[in-house]
mmCIF file of C-alpha atoms in Angstrom:
data_model
loop_
_atom_site.group_PDB
_atom_site.id
_atom_site.type_symbol
_atom_site.label_atom_id
_atom_site.label_comp_id
_atom_site.label_asym_id
_atom_site.label_seq_id
_atom_site.Cartn_x
_atom_site.Cartn_y
_atom_site.Cartn_z
ATOM 1 C CA MET B 650 -1.410 -21.050 -8.726
ATOM 2 C CA HIS B 651 -4.419 -19.706 -10.637
ATOM 3 C CA SER B 652 -4.341 -16.356 -12.426
ATOM 4 C CA GLY B 653 -6.358 -14.257 -14.819
ATOM 5 C CA THR B 654 -7.767 -10.875 -15.751
ATOM 6 C CA LEU B 655 -11.081 -9.262 -14.821
ATOM 7 C CA THR B 656 -12.828 -6.464 -16.715
ATOM 8 C CA VAL B 657 -14.085 -3.515 -14.654
ATOM 9 C CA PRO B 658 -16.258 -1.044 -16.554
ATOM 10 C CA THR B 659 -16.432 2.339 -14.814
ATOM 11 C CA LYS B 660 -19.198 4.922 -15.280
ATOM 12 C CA ARG B 661 -17.937 8.184 -13.799
ATOM 13 C CA HIS B 662 -14.840 10.387 -13.944
ATOM 14 C CA MET B 663 -13.919 9.347 -10.415
ATOM 15 C CA GLU B 664 -15.599 6.588 -8.420
ATOM 16 C CA LEU B 665 -15.031 3.545 -6.222
ATOM 17 C CA VAL B 666 -16.446 0.403 -7.845
ATOM 18 C CA ASP B 667 -17.236 -2.526 -5.530
ATOM 19 C CA ILE B 668 -15.502 -5.591 -7.049
ATOM 20 C CA THR B 669 -15.949 -7.938 -4.064
ATOM 21 C CA GLY B 670 -18.527 -10.055 -5.931
ATOM 22 C CA GLN B 671 -16.285 -10.486 -8.984
ATOM 23 C CA ILE B 672 -13.227 -11.592 -7.008
ATOM 24 C CA THR B 673 -15.307 -13.879 -4.780
ATOM 25 C CA GLU B 674 -16.415 -15.699 -7.965
ATOM 26 C CA VAL B 675 -12.802 -16.039 -9.095
ATOM 27 C CA LEU B 676 -11.871 -17.509 -5.726
ATOM 28 C CA THR B 677 -14.806 -19.938 -5.630
ATOM 29 C CA GLU B 678 -13.952 -21.261 -9.104
ATOM 30 C CA SER B 679 -10.270 -21.713 -8.174
ATOM 31 C CA LYS B 680 -11.319 -24.140 -5.402
ATOM 32 C CA THR B 681 -8.347 -22.849 -3.360
ATOM 33 C CA HIS B 682 -8.890 -23.444 0.348
ATOM 34 C CA ASN B 683 -6.037 -21.571 2.032
ATOM 35 C CA GLY B 684 -3.611 -18.930 0.787
ATOM 36 C CA GLN B 685 -3.815 -15.454 -0.695
ATOM 37 C CA LEU B 686 -5.671 -13.660 -3.445
ATOM 38 C CA ILE B 687 -3.529 -10.875 -4.897
ATOM 39 C CA LEU B 688 -4.944 -8.107 -7.094
ATOM 40 C CA PHE B 689 -2.851 -5.904 -9.382
ATOM 41 C CA ASN B 690 -4.176 -2.865 -11.236
ATOM 42 C CA PRO B 691 -2.132 -2.237 -14.441
ATOM 43 C CA HIS B 692 -3.387 1.345 -14.951
ATOM 44 C CA THR B 693 -1.625 4.575 -13.865
ATOM 45 C CA THR B 694 -4.754 6.663 -13.160
ATOM 46 C CA ALA B 695 -6.591 4.044 -11.083
ATOM 47 C CA GLY B 696 -6.012 2.247 -7.801
ATOM 48 C CA LEU B 697 -7.291 -0.345 -5.355
ATOM 49 C CA THR B 698 -8.521 0.014 -1.788
ATOM 50 C CA ILE B 699 -10.493 -1.804 0.888
ATOM 51 C CA ASN B 700 -12.989 0.206 2.937
ATOM 52 C CA GLU B 701 -16.578 0.276 4.194
ATOM 53 C CA GLY B 702 -19.182 -1.023 1.756
ATOM 54 C CA ALA B 703 -22.383 -0.919 3.854
ATOM 55 C CA ASP B 704 -23.056 2.813 3.436
ATOM 56 C CA PRO B 705 -22.432 3.955 -0.173
ATOM 57 C CA ALA B 706 -21.783 7.463 1.229
ATOM 58 C CA VAL B 707 -18.355 6.289 2.457
ATOM 59 C CA ARG B 708 -17.069 5.575 -1.047
ATOM 60 C CA ASP B 709 -18.358 8.978 -2.201
ATOM 61 C CA ASP B 710 -16.638 10.637 0.790
ATOM 62 C CA ILE B 711 -13.330 8.944 -0.082
ATOM 63 C CA ILE B 712 -13.495 10.433 -3.593
ATOM 64 C CA ALA B 713 -14.582 13.825 -2.181
ATOM 65 C CA GLY B 714 -11.766 13.693 0.384
ATOM 66 C CA LEU B 715 -9.114 12.832 -2.234
ATOM 67 C CA ARG B 716 -10.333 15.749 -4.400
ATOM 68 C CA GLN B 717 -9.802 18.042 -1.383
ATOM 69 C CA ILE B 718 -6.411 16.505 -0.549
ATOM 70 C CA VAL B 719 -4.826 16.514 -4.026
ATOM 71 C CA PRO B 720 -4.567 19.998 -5.598
ATOM 72 C CA LEU B 721 -6.694 19.889 -8.772
ATOM 73 C CA ASP B 722 -5.567 23.205 -10.257
ATOM 74 C CA TYR B 723 -1.846 23.204 -9.460
ATOM 75 C CA ARG B 724 0.597 24.149 -12.266
ATOM 76 C CA TYR B 725 1.517 20.526 -13.090
ATOM 77 C CA ARG B 726 4.057 19.828 -15.877
ATOM 78 C CA HIS B 727 2.307 16.748 -17.424
ATOM 79 C CA MET B 728 0.334 18.186 -20.343
ATOM 80 C CA GLU B 729 -2.521 15.655 -20.383
ATOM 81 C CA GLY B 730 -4.168 17.471 -17.461
ATOM 82 C CA ASN B 731 -4.673 14.333 -15.370
ATOM 83 C CA SER B 732 -1.785 14.660 -12.900
ATOM 84 C CA PRO B 733 -4.198 14.692 -9.911
ATOM 85 C CA SER B 734 -5.428 11.254 -11.112
ATOM 86 C CA HIS B 735 -1.838 9.927 -11.238
ATOM 87 C CA ILE B 736 -1.193 11.241 -7.712
ATOM 88 C CA MET B 737 -4.400 9.654 -6.357
ATOM 89 C CA ALA B 738 -3.316 6.358 -7.977
ATOM 90 C CA SER B 739 -0.031 6.415 -6.038
ATOM 91 C CA LEU B 740 -1.812 7.403 -2.794
ATOM 92 C CA MET B 741 -4.180 4.399 -3.008
ATOM 93 C CA GLY B 742 -1.622 1.919 -4.405
ATOM 94 C CA CYS B 743 -1.974 -0.591 -7.235
ATOM 95 C CA SER B 744 -2.003 -3.925 -5.419
ATOM 96 C CA LEU B 745 -3.913 -5.705 -2.617
ATOM 97 C CA THR B 746 -3.246 -8.969 -0.782
ATOM 98 C CA ILE B 747 -6.285 -10.666 0.782
ATOM 99 C CA PHE B 748 -6.180 -13.850 2.872
ATOM 100 C CA ILE B 749 -8.085 -16.984 1.858
ATOM 101 C CA GLU B 750 -9.498 -19.376 4.479
ATOM 102 C CA ASP B 751 -11.828 -22.298 3.597
ATOM 103 C CA ASN B 752 -12.227 -20.973 0.041
ATOM 104 C CA GLN B 753 -13.515 -17.628 1.431
ATOM 105 C CA LEU B 754 -11.986 -14.144 1.363
ATOM 106 C CA VAL B 755 -11.027 -13.055 4.894
ATOM 107 C CA LEU B 756 -12.582 -9.595 5.122
ATOM 108 C CA GLY B 757 -13.829 -7.627 8.123
ATOM 109 C CA THR B 758 -17.575 -7.233 8.709
ATOM 110 C CA TRP B 759 -17.770 -3.860 6.936
ATOM 111 C CA GLN B 760 -14.971 -4.337 4.415
ATOM 112 C CA ARG B 761 -15.502 -4.445 0.655
ATOM 113 C CA VAL B 762 -12.872 -4.366 -2.083
ATOM 114 C CA PHE B 763 -12.969 -1.339 -4.403
ATOM 115 C CA PHE B 764 -11.471 -0.522 -7.782
ATOM 116 C CA CYS B 765 -10.653 3.213 -7.680
ATOM 117 C CA GLU B 766 -11.356 4.984 -10.966
ATOM 118 C CA PHE B 767 -9.632 8.388 -11.078
ATOM 119 C CA ASP B 768 -9.804 9.175 -14.817
ATOM 120 C CA GLY B 769 -12.900 7.531 -16.273
ATOM 121 C CA PRO B 770 -15.258 6.458 -17.478
ATOM 122 C CA ARG B 771 -13.225 3.649 -19.069
ATOM 123 C CA THR B 772 -13.175 -0.117 -19.414
ATOM 124 C CA ARG B 773 -10.416 -1.181 -17.026
ATOM 125 C CA LYS B 774 -8.530 -4.448 -16.598
ATOM 126 C CA LEU B 775 -7.589 -6.021 -13.273
ATOM 127 C CA LYS B 776 -5.012 -8.824 -12.886
ATOM 128 C CA TRP B 777 -5.393 -11.472 -10.164
ATOM 129 C CA GLN B 778 -3.470 -14.421 -8.752
ATOM 130 C CA VAL B 779 -4.815 -17.022 -6.317
ATOM 131 C CA ILE B 780 -2.002 -18.725 -4.387
ATOM 132 C CA ASN B 781 -2.450 -22.007 -2.588
ATOM 133 C CA ASN B 782 -0.703 -22.287 0.820
ATOM 134 C CA PRO B 783 -1.944 -25.370 2.654
ATOM 135 C CA MET H 172 1.492 -21.862 6.409
ATOM 136 C CA HIS H 173 0.752 -20.555 9.892
ATOM 137 C CA SER H 174 -2.012 -18.030 10.555
ATOM 138 C CA GLY H 175 -3.893 -16.384 13.388
ATOM 139 C CA THR H 176 -5.321 -13.249 14.922
ATOM 140 C CA LEU H 177 -3.726 -10.735 17.295
ATOM 141 C CA THR H 178 -5.561 -8.357 19.613
ATOM 142 C CA VAL H 179 -4.455 -4.709 19.579
ATOM 143 C CA PRO H 180 -5.998 -2.543 22.303
ATOM 144 C CA THR H 181 -5.780 1.169 21.449
ATOM 145 C CA LYS H 182 -5.951 4.016 23.964
ATOM 146 C CA ARG H 183 -6.530 7.220 22.019
ATOM 147 C CA HIS H 184 -8.840 8.530 19.276
ATOM 148 C CA MET H 185 -5.953 8.474 16.805
ATOM 149 C CA GLU H 186 -2.558 6.914 17.414
ATOM 150 C CA LEU H 187 0.153 4.671 15.984
ATOM 151 C CA VAL H 188 0.630 1.566 18.150
ATOM 152 C CA ASP H 189 3.980 -0.244 17.837
ATOM 153 C CA ILE H 190 3.144 -3.943 17.204
ATOM 154 C CA THR H 191 6.678 -5.080 16.245
ATOM 155 C CA GLY H 192 7.066 -7.046 19.475
ATOM 156 C CA GLN H 193 3.769 -8.889 19.043
ATOM 157 C CA ILE H 194 4.463 -9.971 15.457
ATOM 158 C CA THR H 195 8.067 -10.938 16.280
ATOM 159 C CA GLU H 196 6.647 -13.359 18.884
ATOM 160 C CA VAL H 197 4.264 -14.826 16.309
ATOM 161 C CA LEU H 198 7.172 -15.340 13.900
ATOM 162 C CA THR H 199 9.458 -16.911 16.537
ATOM 163 C CA GLU H 200 6.748 -19.392 17.542
ATOM 164 C CA SER H 201 6.068 -20.339 13.895
ATOM 165 C CA LYS H 202 9.714 -21.480 13.557
ATOM 166 C CA THR H 203 9.587 -20.303 9.916
ATOM 167 C CA HIS H 204 13.084 -19.566 8.603
ATOM 168 C CA ASN H 205 12.486 -17.952 5.213
ATOM 169 C CA GLY H 206 9.412 -16.447 3.598
ATOM 170 C CA GLN H 207 6.978 -13.652 4.335
ATOM 171 C CA LEU H 208 4.853 -12.444 7.224
ATOM 172 C CA ILE H 209 1.678 -10.788 5.935
ATOM 173 C CA LEU H 210 -0.543 -8.607 8.122
ATOM 174 C CA PHE H 211 -4.152 -7.747 7.318
ATOM 175 C CA ASN H 212 -6.243 -5.232 9.240
ATOM 176 C CA PRO H 213 -9.983 -6.100 8.996
ATOM 177 C CA HIS H 214 -11.217 -2.669 10.180
ATOM 178 C CA THR H 215 -12.329 0.254 7.987
ATOM 179 C CA THR H 216 -11.189 3.095 10.273
ATOM 180 C CA ALA H 217 -7.693 1.735 10.965
ATOM 181 C CA GLY H 218 -4.595 0.968 8.937
ATOM 182 C CA LEU H 219 -1.050 -0.381 8.984
ATOM 183 C CA THR H 220 2.265 1.338 8.309
ATOM 184 C CA ILE H 221 6.007 0.930 8.798
ATOM 185 C CA ASN H 222 7.992 3.982 9.881
ATOM 186 C CA GLU H 223 10.557 5.218 12.411
ATOM 187 C CA GLY H 224 10.195 3.842 15.921
ATOM 188 C CA ALA H 225 13.257 5.295 17.682
ATOM 189 C CA ASP H 226 11.795 8.764 18.306
ATOM 190 C CA PRO H 227 8.136 8.566 19.479
ATOM 191 C CA ALA H 228 7.677 12.099 18.071
ATOM 192 C CA VAL H 229 7.636 10.643 14.536
ATOM 193 C CA ARG H 230 4.482 8.613 15.148
ATOM 194 C CA ASP H 231 2.802 11.675 16.690
ATOM 195 C CA ASP H 232 3.863 13.753 13.665
ATOM 196 C CA ILE H 233 2.360 11.187 11.270
ATOM 197 C CA ILE H 234 -0.998 11.506 13.058
ATOM 198 C CA ALA H 235 -0.670 15.325 13.178
ATOM 199 C CA GLY H 236 0.250 15.385 9.473
ATOM 200 C CA LEU H 237 -2.713 13.186 8.484
ATOM 201 C CA ARG H 238 -5.043 15.462 10.458
ATOM 202 C CA GLN H 239 -3.706 18.409 8.429
ATOM 203 C CA ILE H 240 -3.925 16.505 5.132
ATOM 204 C CA VAL H 241 -7.443 15.078 5.438
ATOM 205 C CA PRO H 242 -10.166 17.750 5.834
ATOM 206 C CA LEU H 243 -11.785 17.107 9.226
ATOM 207 C CA ASP H 244 -14.762 19.465 8.832
ATOM 208 C CA TYR H 245 -15.734 18.888 5.201
ATOM 209 C CA ARG H 246 -19.442 18.352 4.395
ATOM 210 C CA TYR H 247 -19.134 14.539 4.146
ATOM 211 C CA ARG H 248 -22.246 12.472 3.317
ATOM 212 C CA HIS H 249 -21.568 9.527 5.729
ATOM 213 C CA MET H 250 -23.658 10.374 8.818
ATOM 214 C CA GLU H 251 -21.475 8.653 11.444
ATOM 215 C CA GLY H 252 -19.069 11.605 11.379
ATOM 216 C CA ASN H 253 -15.939 9.478 10.925
ATOM 217 C CA SER H 254 -15.305 9.917 7.192
ATOM 218 C CA PRO H 255 -11.831 11.401 7.844
ATOM 219 C CA SER H 256 -10.969 8.138 9.652
ATOM 220 C CA HIS H 257 -12.128 6.066 6.645
ATOM 221 C CA ILE H 258 -10.036 8.238 4.300
ATOM 222 C CA MET H 259 -6.930 7.903 6.507
ATOM 223 C CA ALA H 260 -7.476 4.108 6.508
ATOM 224 C CA SER H 261 -7.350 4.049 2.697
ATOM 225 C CA LEU H 262 -4.300 6.358 2.618
ATOM 226 C CA MET H 263 -2.305 4.047 4.918
ATOM 227 C CA GLY H 264 -3.607 0.761 3.478
ATOM 228 C CA CYS H 265 -4.814 -2.364 5.273
ATOM 229 C CA SER H 266 -2.047 -4.880 4.558
ATOM 230 C CA LEU H 267 1.749 -5.230 4.938
ATOM 231 C CA THR H 268 4.192 -7.811 3.597
ATOM 232 C CA ILE H 269 7.436 -8.219 5.562
ATOM 233 C CA PHE H 270 10.312 -10.530 4.596
ATOM 234 C CA ILE H 271 11.504 -13.319 6.893
ATOM 235 C CA GLU H 272 15.172 -14.404 6.960
ATOM 236 C CA ASP H 273 16.572 -16.861 9.532
ATOM 237 C CA ASN H 274 13.339 -16.655 11.559
ATOM 238 C CA GLN H 275 13.755 -12.853 11.858
ATOM 239 C CA LEU H 276 11.712 -9.988 10.399
ATOM 240 C CA VAL H 277 13.766 -8.100 7.796
ATOM 241 C CA LEU H 278 13.320 -4.479 8.894
ATOM 242 C CA GLY H 279 15.592 -1.448 8.441
ATOM 243 C CA THR H 280 17.546 -0.082 11.411
ATOM 244 C CA TRP H 281 14.910 2.529 12.291
ATOM 245 C CA GLN H 282 11.797 0.687 11.093
ATOM 246 C CA ARG H 283 9.002 -0.489 13.378
ATOM 247 C CA VAL H 284 5.585 -1.841 12.432
ATOM 248 C CA PHE H 285 2.581 0.253 13.505
ATOM 249 C CA PHE H 286 -1.136 -0.379 13.813
ATOM 250 C CA CYS H 287 -2.823 2.921 12.886
ATOM 251 C CA GLU H 288 -5.882 3.701 15.022
ATOM 252 C CA PHE H 289 -8.012 6.421 13.434
ATOM 253 C CA ASP H 290 -11.290 6.017 15.366
ATOM 254 C CA GLY H 291 -10.489 4.732 18.849
ATOM 255 C CA PRO H 292 -10.038 3.889 21.540
ATOM 256 C CA ARG H 293 -11.155 0.347 20.665
ATOM 257 C CA THR H 294 -10.024 -3.248 20.951
ATOM 258 C CA ARG H 295 -8.879 -4.108 17.435
ATOM 259 C CA LYS H 296 -8.110 -7.416 15.721
ATOM 260 C CA LEU H 297 -5.217 -8.028 13.344
ATOM 261 C CA LYS H 298 -4.953 -11.065 11.037
ATOM 262 C CA TRP H 299 -1.563 -12.582 10.146
ATOM 263 C CA GLN H 300 -0.136 -15.287 7.912
ATOM 264 C CA VAL H 301 3.418 -16.641 8.020
ATOM 265 C CA ILE H 302 4.412 -18.221 4.697
ATOM 266 C CA ASN H 303 7.336 -20.606 4.361
ATOM 267 C CA ASN H 304 9.451 -20.174 1.175
ATOM 268 C CA PRO H 305 12.662 -22.167 1.498
ATOM 269 C CA MET F 692 12.876 -18.531 -3.449
ATOM 270 C CA HIS F 693 15.557 -16.068 -4.570
ATOM 271 C CA SER F 694 16.322 -12.924 -2.585
ATOM 272 C CA GLY F 695 18.838 -10.110 -2.411
ATOM 273 C CA THR F 696 19.513 -6.402 -2.045
ATOM 274 C CA LEU F 697 19.807 -3.698 -4.704
ATOM 275 C CA THR F 698 21.592 -0.371 -4.326
ATOM 276 C CA VAL F 699 19.701 2.737 -5.430
ATOM 277 C CA PRO F 700 21.772 5.940 -5.510
ATOM 278 C CA THR F 701 19.576 9.055 -5.442
ATOM 279 C CA LYS F 702 20.633 12.510 -6.664
ATOM 280 C CA ARG F 703 18.072 14.992 -5.335
ATOM 281 C CA HIS F 704 16.350 15.850 -2.053
ATOM 282 C CA MET F 705 13.079 14.392 -3.361
ATOM 283 C CA GLU F 706 12.706 12.396 -6.550
ATOM 284 C CA LEU F 707 11.200 9.270 -8.116
ATOM 285 C CA VAL F 708 13.938 6.973 -9.464
ATOM 286 C CA ASP F 709 12.909 4.451 -12.144
ATOM 287 C CA ILE F 710 14.151 1.032 -10.954
ATOM 288 C CA THR F 711 12.255 -1.094 -13.507
ATOM 289 C CA GLY F 712 15.478 -1.997 -15.354
ATOM 290 C CA GLN F 713 17.255 -3.110 -12.177
ATOM 291 C CA ILE F 714 14.444 -5.371 -10.989
ATOM 292 C CA THR F 715 13.912 -6.804 -14.483
ATOM 293 C CA GLU F 716 17.567 -7.917 -14.404
ATOM 294 C CA VAL F 717 17.058 -9.551 -11.002
ATOM 295 C CA LEU F 718 14.033 -11.410 -12.360
ATOM 296 C CA THR F 719 15.781 -12.543 -15.563
ATOM 297 C CA GLU F 720 18.726 -13.936 -13.578
ATOM 298 C CA SER F 721 16.397 -15.791 -11.167
ATOM 299 C CA LYS F 722 14.977 -17.766 -14.137
ATOM 300 C CA THR F 723 11.612 -17.798 -12.296
ATOM 301 C CA HIS F 724 8.736 -18.304 -14.734
ATOM 302 C CA ASN F 725 5.616 -17.731 -12.638
ATOM 303 C CA GLY F 726 5.072 -16.156 -9.245
ATOM 304 C CA GLN F 727 5.673 -12.794 -7.597
ATOM 305 C CA LEU F 728 8.503 -10.313 -7.204
ATOM 306 C CA ILE F 729 8.200 -8.485 -3.876
ATOM 307 C CA LEU F 730 10.130 -5.299 -3.109
ATOM 308 C CA PHE F 731 10.724 -3.959 0.394
ATOM 309 C CA ASN F 732 12.251 -0.562 1.174
ATOM 310 C CA PRO F 733 14.015 -0.622 4.597
ATOM 311 C CA HIS F 734 14.209 3.189 4.945
ATOM 312 C CA THR F 735 11.799 5.454 6.857
ATOM 313 C CA THR F 736 12.080 8.541 4.620
ATOM 314 C CA ALA F 737 11.653 6.733 1.294
ATOM 315 C CA GLY F 738 8.930 4.698 -0.387
ATOM 316 C CA LEU F 739 7.925 2.679 -3.443
ATOM 317 C CA THR F 740 5.281 3.333 -6.081
ATOM 318 C CA ILE F 741 4.204 2.279 -9.565
ATOM 319 C CA ASN F 742 3.058 4.987 -11.961
ATOM 320 C CA GLU F 743 3.521 6.368 -15.479
ATOM 321 C CA GLY F 744 7.077 6.266 -16.820
ATOM 322 C CA ALA F 745 6.625 7.482 -20.418
ATOM 323 C CA ASP F 746 6.439 11.209 -19.588
ATOM 324 C CA PRO F 747 9.078 12.199 -16.972
ATOM 325 C CA ALA F 748 6.790 15.125 -16.031
ATOM 326 C CA VAL F 749 4.483 12.682 -14.201
ATOM 327 C CA ARG F 750 7.141 11.689 -11.664
ATOM 328 C CA ASP F 751 7.953 15.373 -11.093
ATOM 329 C CA ASP F 752 4.234 16.123 -10.629
ATOM 330 C CA ILE F 753 3.919 13.343 -8.040
ATOM 331 C CA ILE F 754 6.722 14.931 -5.992
ATOM 332 C CA ALA F 755 5.220 18.418 -6.504
ATOM 333 C CA GLY F 756 1.777 17.114 -5.507
ATOM 334 C CA LEU F 757 3.094 15.431 -2.346
ATOM 335 C CA ARG F 758 4.862 18.675 -1.382
ATOM 336 C CA GLN F 759 1.499 20.458 -1.694
ATOM 337 C CA ILE F 760 -0.373 17.718 0.194
ATOM 338 C CA VAL F 761 1.961 17.266 3.184
ATOM 339 C CA PRO F 762 2.458 20.478 5.249
ATOM 340 C CA LEU F 763 6.183 21.291 5.032
ATOM 341 C CA ASP F 764 6.263 23.995 7.716
ATOM 342 C CA TYR F 765 3.939 22.548 10.370
ATOM 343 C CA ARG F 766 5.096 22.628 14.030
ATOM 344 C CA TYR F 767 6.213 18.969 14.025
ATOM 345 C CA ARG F 768 7.663 17.472 17.233
ATOM 346 C CA HIS F 769 10.452 15.370 15.617
ATOM 347 C CA MET F 770 13.568 17.570 15.893
ATOM 348 C CA GLU F 771 15.415 16.323 12.795
ATOM 349 C CA GLY F 772 13.187 18.500 10.592
ATOM 350 C CA ASN F 773 12.278 15.688 8.180
ATOM 351 C CA SER F 774 8.785 14.792 9.421
ATOM 352 C CA PRO F 775 7.236 15.600 5.996
ATOM 353 C CA SER F 776 9.578 12.947 4.513
ATOM 354 C CA HIS F 777 8.412 10.368 7.070
ATOM 355 C CA ILE F 778 4.757 11.176 6.291
ATOM 356 C CA MET F 779 5.335 10.876 2.522
ATOM 357 C CA ALA F 780 7.017 7.484 3.159
ATOM 358 C CA SER F 781 3.870 6.211 4.918
ATOM 359 C CA LEU F 782 1.598 7.653 2.190
ATOM 360 C CA MET F 783 3.477 5.781 -0.572
ATOM 361 C CA GLY F 784 4.125 2.584 1.417
ATOM 362 C CA CYS F 785 7.303 0.519 1.731
ATOM 363 C CA SER F 786 6.470 -2.623 -0.210
ATOM 364 C CA LEU F 787 5.246 -3.672 -3.690
ATOM 365 C CA THR F 788 4.072 -7.022 -5.061
ATOM 366 C CA ILE F 789 4.413 -7.500 -8.833
ATOM 367 C CA PHE F 790 3.249 -10.573 -10.767
ATOM 368 C CA ILE F 791 5.662 -12.701 -12.792
ATOM 369 C CA GLU F 792 4.517 -14.502 -15.971
ATOM 370 C CA ASP F 793 6.941 -16.269 -18.351
ATOM 371 C CA ASN F 794 9.936 -14.729 -16.538
ATOM 372 C CA GLN F 795 8.553 -11.217 -17.216
ATOM 373 C CA LEU F 796 7.161 -8.577 -14.847
ATOM 374 C CA VAL F 797 3.422 -8.093 -15.446
ATOM 375 C CA LEU F 798 3.137 -4.306 -15.745
ATOM 376 C CA GLY F 799 0.636 -2.142 -17.619
ATOM 377 C CA THR F 800 1.676 -0.387 -20.846
ATOM 378 C CA TRP F 801 2.564 2.885 -19.088
ATOM 379 C CA GLN F 802 3.648 1.492 -15.722
ATOM 380 C CA ARG F 803 7.178 1.751 -14.356
ATOM 381 C CA VAL F 804 8.402 0.955 -10.838
ATOM 382 C CA PHE F 805 9.790 3.878 -8.845
ATOM 383 C CA PHE F 806 11.908 4.208 -5.723
ATOM 384 C CA CYS F 807 10.633 7.355 -3.937
ATOM 385 C CA GLU F 808 13.420 9.406 -2.349
ATOM 386 C CA PHE F 809 12.018 11.896 0.155
ATOM 387 C CA ASP F 810 15.182 12.855 2.105
ATOM 388 C CA GLY F 811 18.164 12.577 -0.234
ATOM 389 C CA PRO F 812 20.491 12.529 -1.905
ATOM 390 C CA ARG F 813 21.601 9.231 -0.342
ATOM 391 C CA THR F 814 22.706 5.738 -1.313
ATOM 392 C CA ARG F 815 19.650 3.606 -0.573
ATOM 393 C CA LYS F 816 19.171 -0.146 -0.260
ATOM 394 C CA LEU F 817 16.210 -2.105 -1.596
ATOM 395 C CA LYS F 818 15.363 -5.681 -0.570
ATOM 396 C CA TRP F 819 13.742 -8.109 -3.030
ATOM 397 C CA GLN F 820 12.314 -11.628 -3.064
ATOM 398 C CA VAL F 821 11.360 -13.624 -6.147
ATOM 399 C CA ILE F 822 8.818 -16.338 -5.335
ATOM 400 C CA ASN F 823 8.186 -19.299 -7.608
ATOM 401 C CA ASN F 824 4.488 -20.367 -7.926
ATOM 402 C CA PRO F 825 4.129 -22.829 -10.794
#
C-alpha cells in the first residue's frame, strides 16, 4: 500500500476545487495497476464529491444549491457561526473510493473529483491511500 | 480481485431501482467468501444508496423528499436544466462498500441496494469490484 | 481481516452518538498496523458521519439542520410515519472508511465518528471490518 497527504489551497469561502489532476499524479507515481484509491478529508467544514467537471457552472450550482438547502440563518447552538459548513460537510461525506484499472482512475466521461471547501479560504490537507489488488 | 460492469436500465425521470439481485449474482459467481463488494456509479446525474426495500413507498418517498429538499426552479447557471439532478447525485454519493461473509452480502433485514436515477430514463452502467480478504 | 459487530444503545428520537472510543478499542485489539477500518450500519433509519466532536453543540446543530432540511410533515406514502428518518439515513450514508496508521485511526484534530440515530431510542448494531494493508 502507498499513502500520503496532499495540500489543497482554497480561494473562496465556499467552492468545489477540482483535484483530479493531483490524485492522478499520485496514482501514476505509485505504479499501482489494479485496486482502489481512497481519499479521506480530515477537516470538519469540508467534504469530497465526484460530479461533472466539463461545465464549471455545475460546481457553482452545487454550492448554490447547498446554500439553499442548508438554513444559513437558523438559531444554531455552535457559537463559531459555521454550523451550516459542518452540516454541508456531513451531507457530502469525508471519504471517496475510486477504482484503479491499468494505473488509471476509473471515472465516467464527465466525472471529476472535487474537494468541497465550505469554510475557506484555507490551506487544507487531504489524506490518500492507494491499495494494490491484483 | 474480480471486477466488471452491470447495466441498469431505468424507466422514469427519477426513481430508485433495486439492484440487490444483480449484485448478489455477481458475488455468487465470484465465489468470494470474505471481503468487500464495492460499487461505483460513473454518471453525474445518478447515485447509489441503501435503504428499506420491503415497502416500495419508501423509495418513492426518498425521491419525493429529495425533490422537496433540492430547489427545482432556482436560477442555476448550468444551461442543461438538470442542476437539481447533479445536486441529488452529490447528496447520495457515487460509491458503496458492502461487506461479504460466506459469499453473502451483509445487509440488514430491511436493507436493499438502490441505483438512484435522477435524470432518466436512460440505460446506465455500474462498475463493481469484489475484493477477497480472508 | 478482523470483523465483528458493536452494540450502540441510543437514548433519544434523533441524536448523534460518539462511537470513536468503541471503534478505537476494536482497532487496538485487532493489532492491525496499517490498512482501513470500515463501518457498516445495517439499519434503514440510522446513518454514520464524521464531524466535530469538541463542541457538543455541533452534533445538536447537525440534527437541527437535518430537521429543517428534510420536510417532516410532507404527505409521504410510507404509512409508518418515519419517512423523514429514512431520507436522513440516505443523506448521511450507511458506511465509512477510515485509514489506519501505526494501529491508530487517522482522524483530523476535531474529527469524531458518530452513529446517527434518526428513529430512536433503540439498541442498534454496527458492523465493522479491519483490513490489513502492509
